[in-house]
Amino acid sequence: MGLADRFGRVATDLRVSLTDRCNLRCTYCMPEEGLDWLAKPELLTDDEIVRLVSVAVRLLGVHEIRFTGGEPLLRRGLVGIVGRTTELEPRPQVSLTTNGIGLARQAQALKDAGLDRVNVSLDTIRPDTFQQLTRRDRLQDVLAGLEAAQAVGLTPVKVNAVLMRGVNDDQAPELLEFCLEHDYELRFIEQMPLDAQHGWNRATMVTADEILDQLAEPFGLEPTDVATRGSAPAESFTVRGGPRTVGIIASVTRPFCGDCDRVRLTADGQVRDCLFARTESDLRTALRAGAGDEELADRWRRAMRGKLPGHGINDPSFLQPTRPMSAIGG
Ligand code: SF4
């Protein structure tokens, strides 16, 4: 039996955070000084991660694995973890969400290990705006990472972009033009209340409507057939008659929780049934206490029974989760 919740949704897409550490300091994610990182003993080992992923794939019907962070390229055993995951039967689709720094160096080894594709976070192609948003001067590394991913065939290469009012909110057209030129699939993501500083403010969030206002006419955007969307977070639009598309992930203003097929595993072995979950279910303790695969699978199934119908961001009672995005991953 799979990871079903009380609303008939079944999670088949597992997001695995491999670390809470990151080498960027994006203003909408964490403070300049960084955060108190998880201590090593708390972190799942490579073997423990592969064991839990294996339970999910073999016993719980998960067929998509997304490795994420913090920044997963910082995880020393990443290539090995990917390789052992792609050897699982039935073989899951395996992708990676990364900020792209170091991807140019690791792309070939990840491809050889069986990685299928990558999502790279890139909010601007201007060095000064990149520095302002990430507090680091690493734009060229990210661009090199994108090119390397494309060159080795980690495709489609998807680009995730967050627009911030007064910073890069007027740069949507040039970002789309850049991605069209390089054959990257661009998706804009509405900023979500998941920052470590708890400073999210709806007024500074750039909405899907505003993004469409900027792009619809100059790029001749047309919505693609909603029937093809399924559980995909992104609303998709054809560009200038297609086949190229651009996506918008409007978690706040156009939530898509009704079709959610995602579940998350944190780097310290906790199951999060939703990105905005305020409670977690511990698998690490049972794992380290010698629990068998079936027992771990049962615990995981039970964890999903508590999943709420949606994130509740638009409810007056909404409370931001204590665990920040940097320790959950995209
Ligand atoms: S907010 Fe939670 S329920 Fe909604 S789509 Fe995201 S993970 Fe699924």
Short mmCIF file of C-alpha atoms and ligand atoms in Angstrom, two decimals:
data_model
loop_
_atom_site.label_atom_id
_atom_site.label_comp_id
_atom_site.label_asym_id
_atom_site.label_seq_id
_atom_site.Cartn_x
_atom_site.Cartn_y
_atom_site.Cartn_z
CA MET A 1 0.00 0.00 0.00
CA GLY A 2 1.29 3.50 -0.89
CA LEU A 3 1.45 6.86 0.87
CA ALA A 4 -2.21 7.80 0.83
CA ASP A 5 -3.69 10.63 2.87
CA ARG A 6 -7.26 11.13 4.15
CA PHE A 7 -8.18 13.15 1.04
CA GLY A 8 -7.41 10.45 -1.47
CA ARG A 9 -4.08 11.91 -2.58
CA VAL A 10 -1.19 9.49 -2.93
CA ALA A 11 2.40 10.70 -2.61
CA THR A 12 4.65 9.23 -5.32
CA ASP A 13 7.18 12.08 -5.52
CA LEU A 14 9.74 12.10 -2.69
CA ARG A 15 11.89 15.15 -2.04
CA VAL A 16 15.00 14.26 -0.02
CA SER A 17 17.01 16.99 1.68
CA LEU A 18 20.65 15.87 1.83
CA THR A 19 21.92 18.80 3.92
CA ASP A 20 20.70 22.05 5.45
CA ARG A 21 23.93 23.84 4.56
CA CYS A 22 24.24 26.24 1.65
CA ASN A 23 26.97 28.32 0.01
CA LEU A 24 24.64 31.18 -0.87
CA ARG A 25 22.79 33.55 1.45
CA CYS A 26 19.65 34.43 -0.47
CA THR A 27 17.86 37.29 1.26
CA TYR A 28 14.47 35.59 0.99
CA CYS A 29 15.81 32.41 2.58
CA MET A 30 18.34 33.03 5.36
CA PRO A 31 20.29 35.73 7.19
CA GLU A 32 23.75 36.81 6.07
CA GLU A 33 25.45 34.96 8.93
CA GLY A 34 23.78 31.69 7.96
CA LEU A 35 22.04 29.38 10.44
CA ASP A 36 22.96 26.87 13.13
CA TRP A 37 23.49 23.88 10.89
CA LEU A 38 22.38 20.40 11.89
CA ALA A 39 25.11 18.56 13.82
CA LYS A 40 26.72 15.61 12.00
CA PRO A 41 25.31 12.89 14.31
CA GLU A 42 21.81 14.19 13.58
CA LEU A 43 22.30 13.87 9.84
CA LEU A 44 21.35 10.65 8.08
CA THR A 45 24.38 8.82 6.74
CA ASP A 46 24.59 7.94 3.02
CA ASP A 47 23.58 4.35 3.85
CA GLU A 48 20.59 5.52 5.90
CA ILE A 49 19.40 7.83 3.11
CA VAL A 50 19.64 5.08 0.50
CA ARG A 51 17.85 2.67 2.87
CA LEU A 52 14.90 5.02 3.37
CA VAL A 53 14.75 5.89 -0.32
CA SER A 54 14.78 2.19 -1.09
CA VAL A 55 11.87 1.58 1.31
CA ALA A 56 9.93 4.38 -0.38
CA VAL A 57 10.58 3.03 -3.89
CA ARG A 58 10.19 -0.69 -3.22
CA LEU A 59 7.38 -0.69 -0.62
CA LEU A 60 5.54 2.63 -0.89
CA GLY A 61 5.07 3.23 -4.62
CA VAL A 62 7.35 6.26 -4.86
CA HIS A 63 8.64 6.59 -8.45
CA GLU A 64 10.13 10.08 -8.44
CA ILE A 65 13.07 11.15 -6.27
CA ARG A 66 14.26 14.74 -6.06
CA PHE A 67 17.46 15.36 -4.12
CA THR A 68 17.60 18.80 -2.60
CA GLY A 69 19.13 20.68 0.33
CA GLY A 70 20.20 23.35 1.49
CA GLU A 71 22.61 22.84 -1.38
CA PRO A 72 22.88 19.11 -2.27
CA LEU A 73 26.12 19.57 -4.25
CA LEU A 74 27.77 20.20 -0.86
CA ARG A 75 26.98 16.62 0.18
CA ARG A 76 30.24 14.67 -0.27
CA GLY A 77 28.48 11.36 -1.02
CA LEU A 78 25.99 12.82 -3.54
CA VAL A 79 27.21 10.91 -6.61
CA GLY A 80 27.20 7.63 -4.71
CA ILE A 81 23.71 8.27 -3.32
CA VAL A 82 22.41 9.04 -6.82
CA GLY A 83 24.10 5.93 -8.26
CA ARG A 84 22.61 3.60 -5.64
CA THR A 85 19.18 5.20 -6.06
CA THR A 86 19.13 4.68 -9.83
CA GLU A 87 20.01 1.00 -9.27
CA LEU A 88 16.77 0.46 -7.35
CA GLU A 89 14.05 -1.73 -8.85
CA PRO A 90 11.68 -0.35 -10.11
CA ARG A 91 14.06 2.44 -11.19
CA PRO A 92 12.74 5.83 -10.07
CA GLN A 93 13.10 9.10 -11.99
CA VAL A 94 15.90 10.96 -10.21
CA SER A 95 16.42 14.72 -10.32
CA LEU A 96 18.29 17.37 -8.37
CA THR A 97 17.39 20.88 -7.19
CA THR A 98 20.55 22.98 -6.91
CA ASN A 99 21.84 26.54 -6.91
CA GLY A 100 24.26 25.40 -9.61
CA ILE A 101 27.48 26.30 -7.83
CA GLY A 102 29.89 23.41 -8.45
CA LEU A 103 27.55 21.81 -11.00
CA ALA A 104 30.02 22.41 -13.85
CA ARG A 105 32.52 20.23 -11.98
CA GLN A 106 30.08 17.47 -10.99
CA ALA A 107 27.67 17.31 -13.94
CA GLN A 108 29.37 14.47 -15.81
CA ALA A 109 29.81 12.29 -12.73
CA LEU A 110 26.14 12.83 -11.78
CA LYS A 111 25.05 11.97 -15.31
CA ASP A 112 27.20 8.82 -15.25
CA ALA A 113 25.62 7.89 -11.91
CA GLY A 114 22.22 7.99 -13.62
CA LEU A 115 20.85 11.38 -12.65
CA ASP A 116 18.05 12.25 -15.10
CA ARG A 117 17.76 16.03 -14.90
CA VAL A 118 18.29 19.17 -12.83
CA ASN A 119 16.38 22.20 -11.55
CA VAL A 120 18.71 25.16 -11.08
CA SER A 121 17.74 28.21 -9.02
CA LEU A 122 18.52 31.45 -10.89
CA ASP A 123 16.68 34.70 -10.11
CA THR A 124 18.63 37.06 -12.37
CA ILE A 125 21.28 37.17 -15.11
CA ARG A 126 22.70 40.50 -13.85
CA PRO A 127 25.83 40.15 -11.67
CA ASP A 128 24.91 43.10 -9.44
CA THR A 129 21.38 41.84 -8.78
CA PHE A 130 22.75 38.33 -8.18
CA GLN A 131 25.12 39.75 -5.57
CA GLN A 132 22.29 41.75 -4.00
CA LEU A 133 19.97 38.72 -3.78
CA THR A 134 22.48 36.03 -2.77
CA ARG A 135 25.13 38.10 -1.01
CA ARG A 136 27.71 36.24 -3.13
CA ASP A 137 29.45 37.03 -6.44
CA ARG A 138 28.89 33.60 -8.04
CA LEU A 139 26.68 34.21 -11.08
CA GLN A 140 29.30 32.93 -13.54
CA ASP A 141 29.53 29.65 -11.61
CA VAL A 142 25.78 29.16 -11.91
CA LEU A 143 25.77 29.95 -15.64
CA ALA A 144 28.67 27.50 -16.15
CA GLY A 145 26.73 24.88 -14.18
CA LEU A 146 23.68 25.33 -16.41
CA GLU A 147 25.75 24.95 -19.57
CA ALA A 148 27.49 21.84 -18.22
CA ALA A 149 24.15 20.23 -17.28
CA GLN A 150 22.88 20.89 -20.78
CA ALA A 151 26.07 19.61 -22.37
CA VAL A 152 26.07 16.27 -20.53
CA GLY A 153 22.33 15.73 -21.11
CA LEU A 154 20.78 16.36 -17.66
CA THR A 155 17.75 17.57 -19.59
CA PRO A 156 15.32 19.22 -19.64
CA VAL A 157 17.36 21.73 -17.64
CA LYS A 158 14.78 23.62 -15.59
CA VAL A 159 15.39 27.07 -14.10
CA ASN A 160 13.52 28.19 -10.97
CA ALA A 161 13.28 31.95 -10.44
CA VAL A 162 11.89 33.93 -7.52
CA LEU A 163 11.03 37.59 -8.16
CA MET A 164 11.39 40.07 -5.33
CA ARG A 165 9.60 43.44 -5.43
CA GLY A 166 12.04 46.29 -5.95
CA VAL A 167 14.96 43.95 -6.65
CA ASN A 168 14.41 41.83 -9.78
CA ASP A 169 10.65 42.11 -10.30
CA ASP A 170 11.20 43.88 -13.63
CA GLN A 171 13.60 41.26 -14.95
CA ALA A 172 11.09 38.52 -15.91
CA PRO A 173 11.28 39.27 -19.69
CA GLU A 174 15.09 39.12 -19.87
CA LEU A 175 15.16 35.94 -17.78
CA LEU A 176 12.69 34.31 -20.14
CA GLU A 177 14.57 35.52 -23.22
CA PHE A 178 17.80 34.10 -21.73
CA CYS A 179 16.20 30.70 -21.09
CA LEU A 180 14.63 30.58 -24.55
CA GLU A 181 18.04 31.27 -26.10
CA HIS A 182 19.67 28.46 -24.06
CA ASP A 183 16.81 25.98 -24.28
CA TYR A 184 16.23 25.99 -20.50
CA GLU A 185 12.69 25.53 -19.11
CA LEU A 186 11.94 28.56 -16.92
CA ARG A 187 9.49 28.52 -14.02
CA PHE A 188 8.74 31.51 -11.84
CA ILE A 189 7.94 30.65 -8.21
CA GLU A 190 5.93 32.93 -5.94
CA GLN A 191 7.95 33.66 -2.81
CA MET A 192 6.62 31.49 0.02
CA PRO A 193 6.54 32.12 3.79
CA LEU A 194 9.38 29.72 4.57
CA ASP A 195 12.34 32.00 5.24
CA ALA A 196 14.40 31.50 8.39
CA GLN A 197 13.90 35.14 9.42
CA HIS A 198 10.07 34.84 9.24
CA GLY A 199 10.08 38.12 7.33
CA TRP A 200 7.78 37.05 4.49
CA ASN A 201 5.31 39.75 3.57
CA ARG A 202 2.48 39.21 1.09
CA ALA A 203 2.84 42.81 -0.14
CA THR A 204 6.42 42.27 -1.32
CA MET A 205 5.60 38.97 -2.98
CA VAL A 206 5.34 39.22 -6.79
CA THR A 207 2.18 37.37 -7.80
CA ALA A 208 1.50 35.11 -10.76
CA ASP A 209 -0.86 37.75 -12.16
CA GLU A 210 1.88 40.38 -12.08
CA ILE A 211 4.33 38.04 -13.82
CA LEU A 212 1.77 37.24 -16.50
CA ASP A 213 1.08 40.96 -16.94
CA GLN A 214 4.76 41.43 -17.79
CA LEU A 215 5.07 38.46 -20.13
CA ALA A 216 1.70 37.66 -21.72
CA GLU A 217 1.78 40.20 -24.52
CA PRO A 218 5.48 40.41 -25.46
CA PHE A 219 5.80 36.59 -25.44
CA GLY A 220 2.33 35.72 -26.74
CA LEU A 221 1.64 33.43 -23.79
CA GLU A 222 -1.25 30.95 -24.04
CA PRO A 223 -2.22 28.52 -21.26
CA THR A 224 -1.45 24.89 -22.12
CA ASP A 225 -4.18 22.26 -21.68
CA VAL A 226 -4.87 22.01 -17.91
CA ALA A 227 -5.66 18.32 -18.37
CA THR A 228 -1.97 17.74 -19.07
CA ARG A 229 -0.92 19.40 -15.79
CA GLY A 230 -1.77 16.52 -13.44
CA SER A 231 -0.04 17.08 -10.10
CA ALA A 232 2.71 19.30 -11.53
CA PRO A 233 3.17 22.43 -9.39
CA ALA A 234 3.73 24.68 -12.42
CA GLU A 235 0.98 26.22 -14.52
CA SER A 236 2.37 26.10 -18.04
CA PHE A 237 2.06 28.60 -20.91
CA THR A 238 3.20 28.27 -24.50
CA VAL A 239 5.53 31.02 -25.73
CA ARG A 240 4.82 32.60 -29.12
CA GLY A 241 2.66 29.68 -30.21
CA GLY A 242 4.94 26.97 -28.71
CA PRO A 243 6.39 24.46 -28.45
CA ARG A 244 8.51 26.32 -25.89
CA THR A 245 6.80 26.97 -22.61
CA VAL A 246 7.22 28.95 -19.40
CA GLY A 247 5.83 27.93 -16.04
CA ILE A 248 4.52 29.69 -12.97
CA ILE A 249 4.39 27.97 -9.57
CA ALA A 250 1.83 30.09 -7.75
CA SER A 251 1.74 28.34 -4.39
CA VAL A 252 0.26 31.35 -2.61
CA THR A 253 -2.22 32.94 -4.99
CA ARG A 254 -3.22 29.81 -6.98
CA PRO A 255 -2.60 26.86 -4.63
CA PHE A 256 -2.53 23.36 -6.16
CA CYS A 257 -2.71 21.28 -2.99
CA GLY A 258 -5.74 19.31 -4.15
CA ASP A 259 -3.56 17.28 -6.51
CA CYS A 260 -0.45 17.15 -4.34
CA ASP A 261 1.64 13.98 -4.79
CA ARG A 262 4.67 15.13 -2.79
CA VAL A 263 6.22 14.01 0.47
CA ARG A 264 9.52 15.08 2.01
CA LEU A 265 12.35 13.53 3.99
CA THR A 266 14.62 15.90 5.86
CA ALA A 267 18.39 15.50 6.21
CA ASP A 268 17.86 14.45 9.84
CA GLY A 269 15.36 11.70 8.98
CA GLN A 270 11.98 13.38 9.56
CA VAL A 271 8.99 12.90 7.26
CA ARG A 272 7.19 16.12 6.28
CA ASP A 273 3.83 15.36 4.66
CA CYS A 274 3.70 18.93 3.32
CA LEU A 275 6.16 21.75 2.64
CA PHE A 276 4.25 23.78 5.25
CA ALA A 277 3.76 20.96 7.76
CA ARG A 278 3.98 22.12 11.37
CA THR A 279 4.59 18.59 12.64
CA GLU A 280 7.03 15.91 11.48
CA SER A 281 7.31 12.15 11.88
CA ASP A 282 10.63 10.72 13.01
CA LEU A 283 12.02 7.78 11.04
CA ARG A 284 15.66 8.17 12.11
CA THR A 285 15.18 6.91 15.68
CA ALA A 286 13.37 3.74 14.57
CA LEU A 287 15.91 3.21 11.80
CA ARG A 288 18.84 3.46 14.23
CA ALA A 289 16.99 1.26 16.72
CA GLY A 290 16.99 -1.56 14.16
CA ALA A 291 13.49 -1.30 12.67
CA GLY A 292 12.89 -3.47 9.61
CA ASP A 293 11.83 -2.14 6.21
CA GLU A 294 8.18 -3.08 6.70
CA GLU A 295 8.05 -1.28 10.05
CA LEU A 296 9.64 1.84 8.53
CA ALA A 297 7.12 1.67 5.68
CA ASP A 298 4.24 1.43 8.14
CA ARG A 299 5.49 4.41 10.10
CA TRP A 300 5.72 6.37 6.85
CA ARG A 301 2.17 5.42 5.84
CA ARG A 302 0.88 6.52 9.22
CA ALA A 303 2.73 9.84 8.89
CA MET A 304 0.74 10.62 5.73
CA ARG A 305 -2.63 10.09 7.43
CA GLY A 306 -2.15 13.44 9.18
CA LYS A 307 -1.62 15.46 6.00
CA LEU A 308 -3.86 18.55 5.89
CA PRO A 309 -5.93 19.41 2.80
CA GLY A 310 -3.66 22.36 1.96
CA HIS A 311 -0.95 24.74 3.17
CA GLY A 312 -3.37 27.20 4.78
CA ILE A 313 -1.27 30.24 3.86
CA ASN A 314 -4.43 32.19 2.98
CA ASP A 315 -6.12 31.33 6.28
CA PRO A 316 -5.98 33.99 9.03
CA SER A 317 -4.81 31.22 11.39
CA PHE A 318 -1.77 30.38 9.22
CA LEU A 319 1.46 29.85 11.15
CA GLN A 320 4.78 29.53 9.33
CA PRO A 321 6.59 26.22 10.01
CA THR A 322 9.56 26.43 12.38
CA ARG A 323 11.83 24.50 10.02
CA PRO A 324 13.04 26.92 7.31
CA MET A 325 13.06 26.24 3.58
CA SER A 326 16.84 25.81 3.70
CA ALA A 327 16.35 22.68 5.81
CA ILE A 328 13.39 21.35 3.78
CA GLY A 329 14.38 21.93 0.18
CA GLY A 330 12.43 22.56 -3.03
S1 SF4 B 1 1.79 23.18 0.03
FE1 SF4 B 1 1.83 21.12 0.85
S2 SF4 B 1 -0.11 20.17 0.20
FE2 SF4 B 1 0.19 22.01 -1.00
S3 SF4 B 1 1.16 21.33 -2.87
FE3 SF4 B 1 2.82 21.94 -1.48
S4 SF4 B 1 3.40 20.12 -0.35
FE4 SF4 B 1 1.42 19.72 -1.35
#
